[in-house]
Amino acid sequence: MKVIFFSTKLYDRDFFSRANQQQGFNLHFLEVPLNRSTAVLAKGHEVVCVFVNDVVDADVLEELARQGVKLLALRCAGYNNVDLKAAAALNIKVVRVPAYSPYSVAEHTIALILTLNRKTHRAYNRVKEGNFALNGLMGFDLHGKTVGLIGLGKIGLVTARILKGFGCRVMGYDIQPSAEADEIGVEFSKLDSIYSQADIISLHCPLTPQTYHIINEESIARMKKGVMLINTSRGALIDTRAVIAGLKSEQISYLGLDVYEEEADLFFEDLSSRVIQDDVFMRLLSFNNVLITGHQAFFTSNALQSIAEVTLQNIAQFQNQQALQNEVCLF
Ligand code: NAD
């Protein structure tokens, strides 16, 4: 089975080559992203493996089908970048890695909360320069604060457990009930109650037509003044311009992002010697109460190993004509 990988970095190649010692597939790694001009490179491969920012729309899928592709293996959990309807029509199966390490993302969420609160990023630089003044570094006790989680799936629930350990009151909203959330002591709440009561709001739902810009001018206006907003899920859950307005009016006092709606043009690349053209992103960077990481929440060795193993198992199931355990289907 020949598998072509798009958007790979050295670490992808390392982890996949190691995991492939068990499977023995023919792996072909490309650095270029998948899009309309690169889809033709899939010629001669039955399987295409892609990541979060690869473009897998109807045009790209048609080209992949023309090149003989039968399986699209996502090496990530989210599948908002794939036109599932077009894939089904072209008889291209789609598989993903639904859970590789919810701990990686949940723990990064906590890192953003703690860093924004206690300003360790600023303290680190100050101490390096011999500046031991504490002005501007004051935080608050996380203990006793109310945290609202939007999305109580695997990552939301791990985040809830950690926050409970800090002594937080945890509220949660999801479109599905969760017995596990009850067990942990998460207060299942309406979105409105979360907006009006939470000191910290963290997003853990997928990007869907229903959740697109779930954080917008209107929802921000309903939040507590001085709220901390965290997004480690998908960039387009947040209307970035509305959040910038919220930061300027001080309705939002802290913003932690691991994802950004226009991240495909920025993240995963070293652009340090280029001029960044995205003015909205540059405005975000200008606030000292905004902390941005470049989609690294998943990036632990445990997660990468699991992603590689599960992706190759997904491909093996396809090769062996077994039921695809991690198939993404149209509902
Ligand atoms: P999951 O499928 O286990 O949980 C998602 C939860 O969101 C489910 O309980 C679902 O019912 C809920 N949901 C769906 N629509 C909703 C809505 N309209 N409002 C509220 N809740 C809704 O997924 P997960 O493993 O917990 O991952 C969550 C998201 O995290 C993924 O969709 C992905 O976008 C993101 N993610 C980011 C990274 C990263 O590196 N930053 C890594 C992995 C996943």
Coordinates of C-alpha atoms and ligand atoms in Angstrom, one line a residue:
M1 CA 0.0 0.0 0.0
K2 CA 1.5 3.3 -1.1
V3 CA 0.8 6.3 1.2
I4 CA 1.6 9.9 0.4
F5 CA 1.9 12.4 3.2
F6 CA 1.3 16.2 2.8
S7 CA 2.5 19.0 5.1
T8 CA 5.1 16.8 6.9
K9 CA 7.8 18.0 9.2
L10 CA 10.9 16.1 10.4
Y11 CA 9.0 15.0 13.6
D12 CA 6.2 13.5 11.5
R13 CA 8.6 11.6 9.4
D14 CA 10.4 10.3 12.5
F15 CA 7.3 9.1 14.3
F16 CA 5.6 7.6 11.2
S17 CA 8.8 5.8 10.1
R18 CA 9.2 4.3 13.5
A19 CA 5.6 3.2 13.7
N20 CA 5.8 1.8 10.2
Q21 CA 8.3 -0.8 11.2
Q22 CA 5.3 -2.8 12.4
Q23 CA 3.3 -2.3 9.2
G24 CA 5.7 -2.1 6.3
F25 CA 3.8 0.4 4.2
N26 CA 5.5 2.3 1.4
L27 CA 5.5 5.9 2.9
H28 CA 6.2 9.0 0.7
F29 CA 6.6 12.2 2.7
L30 CA 6.1 15.6 1.2
E31 CA 6.6 19.0 2.9
V32 CA 4.1 20.8 0.7
P33 CA 0.5 21.2 1.9
L34 CA -2.3 19.6 0.0
N35 CA -4.3 22.0 -2.1
R36 CA -5.6 22.4 -5.7
S37 CA -2.1 22.7 -7.2
T38 CA -0.5 19.9 -5.2
A39 CA -3.2 17.3 -5.3
V40 CA -1.8 15.9 -8.6
L41 CA 1.3 14.7 -6.6
A42 CA -0.9 11.9 -5.2
K43 CA -0.7 10.0 -8.5
G44 CA 0.0 6.3 -7.9
H45 CA -1.0 6.4 -4.2
E46 CA -4.1 4.8 -2.8
V47 CA -3.8 6.6 0.4
V48 CA -3.3 10.3 1.2
C49 CA -2.4 11.4 4.7
V50 CA -3.1 15.0 5.7
F51 CA -3.1 17.4 8.7
V52 CA -5.2 20.2 10.1
N53 CA -4.6 22.9 7.5
D54 CA -4.5 20.9 4.3
V55 CA -7.2 21.9 1.9
V56 CA -9.5 18.9 1.2
D57 CA -12.4 20.5 -0.6
A58 CA -14.5 19.1 -3.4
D59 CA -12.0 20.2 -6.2
V60 CA -9.1 18.7 -4.3
L61 CA -11.0 15.5 -3.7
E62 CA -11.9 15.2 -7.4
E63 CA -8.3 15.5 -8.3
L64 CA -7.3 12.9 -5.7
A65 CA -10.0 10.5 -7.1
R66 CA -8.6 11.1 -10.6
Q67 CA -5.2 10.1 -9.3
G68 CA -6.5 6.8 -7.9
V69 CA -6.8 7.8 -4.2
K70 CA -9.3 5.6 -2.3
L71 CA -8.6 6.6 1.3
L72 CA -8.0 9.9 3.1
A73 CA -6.2 9.4 6.4
L74 CA -6.3 12.4 8.7
R75 CA -3.5 12.4 11.2
C76 CA -5.6 14.6 13.5
A77 CA -9.0 14.6 15.3
G78 CA -10.8 17.5 13.7
Y79 CA -12.1 17.0 10.1
N80 CA -13.6 20.5 9.5
N81 CA -11.2 20.9 6.5
V82 CA -12.7 18.0 4.6
D83 CA -15.8 18.1 2.3
L84 CA -17.3 14.8 3.5
K85 CA -20.2 15.0 1.0
A86 CA -17.8 15.2 -1.9
A87 CA -15.6 12.4 -0.5
A88 CA -18.6 10.1 -0.1
A89 CA -19.8 11.0 -3.7
L90 CA -16.3 10.1 -5.0
N91 CA -16.1 6.9 -2.9
I92 CA -13.1 8.1 -1.0
K93 CA -13.2 6.8 2.6
V94 CA -12.1 9.2 5.3
V95 CA -10.5 8.1 8.6
R96 CA -9.1 10.1 11.5
V97 CA -7.5 9.8 14.9
P98 CA -10.4 10.6 17.2
A99 CA -8.4 10.4 20.4
Y100 CA -4.6 10.4 20.6
S101 CA -4.0 12.2 23.9
P102 CA -6.7 14.4 25.3
Y103 CA -4.1 15.1 28.0
S104 CA -1.8 16.9 25.6
V105 CA -4.5 19.5 24.6
A106 CA -6.1 19.8 28.1
E107 CA -2.7 20.3 29.8
H108 CA -1.8 23.0 27.2
T109 CA -5.1 24.7 27.9
I110 CA -4.1 24.8 31.6
A111 CA -0.6 26.1 30.6
L112 CA -2.3 29.0 28.8
I113 CA -4.6 29.8 31.7
L114 CA -1.7 29.7 34.3
T115 CA 0.7 31.7 32.1
L116 CA -1.9 34.4 31.3
N117 CA -2.9 34.6 35.0
R118 CA 0.6 34.6 36.6
K119 CA 2.4 36.2 33.7
T120 CA 5.3 33.8 33.8
H121 CA 6.1 34.7 30.1
R122 CA 6.8 38.3 31.2
A123 CA 8.5 37.3 34.5
Y124 CA 10.9 35.1 32.6
N125 CA 12.1 37.9 30.4
R126 CA 12.3 40.4 33.3
V127 CA 14.4 38.1 35.5
K128 CA 16.7 37.4 32.6
E129 CA 17.4 41.1 32.4
G130 CA 17.9 41.5 36.1
N131 CA 14.5 43.2 36.6
F132 CA 12.9 41.7 39.7
A133 CA 10.1 44.3 40.0
L134 CA 6.6 42.8 40.4
N135 CA 4.6 45.7 39.0
G136 CA 2.2 44.3 36.4
L137 CA 2.7 40.7 37.3
M138 CA -0.2 40.4 39.8
G139 CA -2.4 37.3 39.3
F140 CA -5.4 35.8 41.0
D141 CA -6.1 32.5 42.9
L142 CA -7.5 30.0 40.4
H143 CA -9.0 28.2 43.5
G144 CA -12.6 29.2 43.8
K145 CA -12.9 30.7 40.3
T146 CA -15.7 29.7 37.9
V147 CA -14.6 28.1 34.6
G148 CA -17.0 27.5 31.8
L149 CA -16.2 24.8 29.3
I150 CA -17.9 24.8 25.9
G151 CA -17.7 21.2 24.7
L152 CA -17.5 18.3 27.1
G153 CA -15.9 15.6 25.0
K154 CA -12.6 13.9 25.6
I155 CA -10.5 17.1 25.9
G156 CA -13.2 19.1 27.7
L157 CA -13.5 16.4 30.4
V158 CA -9.8 16.0 31.0
T159 CA -9.6 19.8 31.4
A160 CA -12.6 19.7 33.8
R161 CA -10.8 17.1 36.0
I162 CA -7.6 19.2 36.1
L163 CA -9.5 22.3 37.0
K164 CA -11.4 20.5 39.7
G165 CA -8.0 19.7 41.2
F166 CA -7.3 23.4 41.4
G167 CA -10.5 23.9 43.4
C168 CA -12.4 25.6 40.5
R169 CA -16.2 25.6 40.1
V170 CA -16.6 24.0 36.6
M171 CA -19.6 24.7 34.4
G172 CA -20.0 23.0 31.1
Y173 CA -22.1 23.2 28.0
D174 CA -22.5 20.5 25.3
I175 CA -25.2 19.5 22.9
Q176 CA -25.1 16.0 24.4
P177 CA -25.5 14.9 28.0
S178 CA -22.5 13.5 29.7
A179 CA -22.6 11.1 32.6
E180 CA -18.9 11.5 33.1
A181 CA -19.3 15.2 33.4
D182 CA -21.8 14.7 36.2
E183 CA -19.4 12.3 37.9
I184 CA -16.6 14.8 37.8
G185 CA -18.9 17.4 39.3
V186 CA -19.3 19.6 36.2
E187 CA -22.4 21.8 36.4
F188 CA -24.2 21.2 33.1
S189 CA -25.3 24.7 32.1
K190 CA -26.9 26.8 29.3
L191 CA -24.5 28.9 27.3
D192 CA -26.0 32.0 28.7
S193 CA -25.3 31.0 32.3
I194 CA -21.7 30.3 31.3
Y195 CA -21.3 33.7 29.7
S196 CA -22.8 35.5 32.7
Q197 CA -21.0 33.5 35.4
A198 CA -17.7 32.2 34.2
D199 CA -14.4 34.0 35.0
I200 CA -12.7 31.8 32.5
I201 CA -14.2 30.4 29.3
S202 CA -12.4 27.6 27.4
L203 CA -13.6 26.2 24.0
H204 CA -13.4 22.4 23.4
C205 CA -16.1 21.8 20.8
P206 CA -15.4 21.0 17.2
L207 CA -15.7 23.6 14.4
T208 CA -19.1 23.0 12.6
P209 CA -21.5 25.3 10.9
Q210 CA -23.3 25.6 14.3
T211 CA -20.1 26.5 16.2
Y212 CA -18.6 28.9 13.6
H213 CA -18.0 32.2 15.4
I214 CA -19.8 31.0 18.5
I215 CA -17.7 33.6 20.2
N216 CA -18.8 36.9 18.6
E217 CA -19.8 40.4 19.4
E218 CA -23.1 39.4 21.0
S219 CA -21.7 36.5 23.1
I220 CA -18.8 38.6 24.3
A221 CA -21.2 41.3 25.4
R222 CA -22.9 38.7 27.6
M223 CA -19.7 37.7 29.4
K224 CA -18.4 38.9 32.7
K225 CA -16.3 42.0 32.4
G226 CA -12.6 41.0 32.6
V227 CA -13.2 37.4 31.4
M228 CA -10.4 35.1 30.4
L229 CA -11.0 33.4 27.0
I230 CA -9.1 30.4 25.9
N231 CA -9.3 28.6 22.5
T232 CA -7.3 25.4 21.9
S233 CA -9.9 23.9 19.6
R234 CA -10.3 25.6 16.2
G235 CA -9.6 29.2 15.2
A236 CA -12.9 29.9 13.5
L237 CA -14.9 29.3 16.7
I238 CA -13.9 32.9 17.5
D239 CA -14.7 36.0 15.5
T240 CA -11.2 37.5 15.9
R241 CA -12.3 41.1 15.1
A242 CA -15.0 40.9 17.8
V243 CA -12.4 39.6 20.3
I244 CA -10.1 42.4 19.4
A245 CA -12.9 44.9 20.1
G246 CA -13.5 43.1 23.4
L247 CA -9.8 43.4 24.3
K248 CA -9.8 47.1 23.5
S249 CA -12.9 47.8 25.6
E250 CA -11.4 45.6 28.4
Q251 CA -14.5 43.3 28.4
I252 CA -11.9 40.6 27.8
S253 CA -8.9 40.8 30.1
Y254 CA -7.0 37.8 29.0
L255 CA -6.9 35.8 25.7
G256 CA -5.1 32.5 25.2
L257 CA -5.1 31.0 21.7
D258 CA -3.5 27.9 20.2
V259 CA -5.5 28.3 17.1
Y260 CA -6.4 31.2 14.8
E261 CA -9.0 31.4 12.0
E262 CA -6.4 32.3 9.4
E263 CA -3.7 30.1 10.8
A264 CA -3.1 28.2 7.6
D265 CA -1.0 31.0 6.2
L266 CA 1.1 31.3 9.3
F267 CA 1.4 28.3 11.6
F268 CA 3.9 25.5 11.4
E269 CA 6.4 27.6 9.4
D270 CA 9.3 29.8 10.4
L271 CA 8.3 33.2 9.2
S272 CA 10.7 35.1 11.5
S273 CA 12.6 36.8 8.6
R274 CA 9.4 37.7 6.6
V275 CA 6.9 40.5 7.0
I276 CA 3.7 39.1 8.3
Q277 CA 0.9 40.5 6.1
D278 CA -2.0 39.5 8.4
D279 CA -2.9 42.8 10.2
V280 CA -5.6 41.2 12.4
F281 CA -3.1 38.7 13.7
M282 CA -0.5 41.4 14.3
R283 CA -3.0 43.5 16.2
L284 CA -3.6 40.5 18.5
L285 CA 0.1 40.2 19.1
S286 CA 0.3 43.8 20.2
F287 CA -1.8 43.2 23.4
N288 CA 0.3 42.2 26.4
N289 CA -2.7 40.2 27.8
V290 CA -2.8 37.9 24.7
L291 CA -0.8 34.7 24.6
I292 CA -0.6 32.8 21.3
T293 CA 0.9 29.5 20.5
G294 CA 1.0 28.1 17.0
H295 CA -1.3 25.1 17.2
Q296 CA 1.1 23.2 19.5
A297 CA -1.4 21.9 22.1
F298 CA -1.3 18.4 20.6
F299 CA 2.5 18.4 20.4
T300 CA 3.7 15.9 22.9
S301 CA 5.8 12.8 22.2
N302 CA 2.9 10.6 23.5
A303 CA 0.4 12.2 21.2
L304 CA 2.7 12.0 18.1
Q305 CA 3.4 8.3 18.8
S306 CA -0.3 7.6 19.2
I307 CA -1.2 9.6 16.0
A308 CA 1.3 7.6 14.0
E309 CA 0.2 4.2 15.3
V310 CA -3.5 4.9 15.0
T311 CA -3.2 6.4 11.5
L312 CA -1.3 3.4 10.3
Q313 CA -3.8 1.0 12.0
N314 CA -6.6 2.9 10.1
I315 CA -4.7 2.3 6.8
A316 CA -4.2 -1.4 7.7
Q317 CA -7.9 -1.8 8.3
F318 CA -8.6 -0.4 4.9
Q319 CA -6.0 -2.6 3.3
N320 CA -7.4 -5.7 4.9
Q321 CA -10.9 -4.7 4.0
Q322 CA -11.9 -4.7 7.7
A323 CA -14.5 -2.4 9.2
L324 CA -13.0 1.1 9.5
Q325 CA -13.1 1.8 13.3
N326 CA -12.3 5.5 12.9
E327 CA -14.2 6.3 9.7
V328 CA -15.6 9.8 9.5
C329 CA -19.1 9.5 8.1
L330 CA -21.7 11.9 6.9
F331 CA -24.5 12.2 9.4
Ligands
NAD1 P1 -14.7 15.1 21.1 O1 -15.4 14.7 19.9 O2 -14.4 14.1 22.1 O3 -15.6 16.3 21.9 C1 -16.2 17.3 21.3 C2 -17.5 17.7 22.1 O4 -18.0 18.8 21.5 C3 -18.5 16.6 22.0 O5 -18.9 16.2 23.4 C4 -19.7 17.2 21.3 O6 -20.9 16.8 21.7 C5 -19.4 18.7 21.6 N1 -20.1 19.6 20.6 C6 -20.4 19.4 19.3 N2 -21.1 20.5 18.9 C7 -21.2 21.3 19.9 C8 -21.9 22.6 20.0 N3 -22.5 23.1 19.0 N4 -21.8 23.2 21.2 C9 -21.2 22.6 22.3 N5 -20.6 21.4 22.2 C10 -20.6 20.8 21.0 O7 -13.4 15.9 20.7 P2 -12.1 16.3 21.5 O8 -11.1 15.2 21.3 O9 -12.5 16.7 22.9 O10 -11.6 17.5 20.7 C11 -12.3 18.7 20.7 C12 -11.7 19.7 19.6 O11 -10.4 20.0 20.0 C13 -11.6 19.0 18.2 O12 -12.8 19.1 17.5 C14 -10.5 19.7 17.6 O13 -11.0 20.8 16.8 C15 -9.7 20.3 18.8 N6 -8.3 19.8 18.9 C16 -7.3 20.7 18.9 C17 -6.0 20.3 19.0 C18 -4.8 21.3 19.1 O14 -3.7 20.8 18.9 N7 -5.0 22.5 19.4 C19 -5.7 18.9 19.1 C20 -6.8 18.0 19.1 C21 -8.1 18.5 19.0

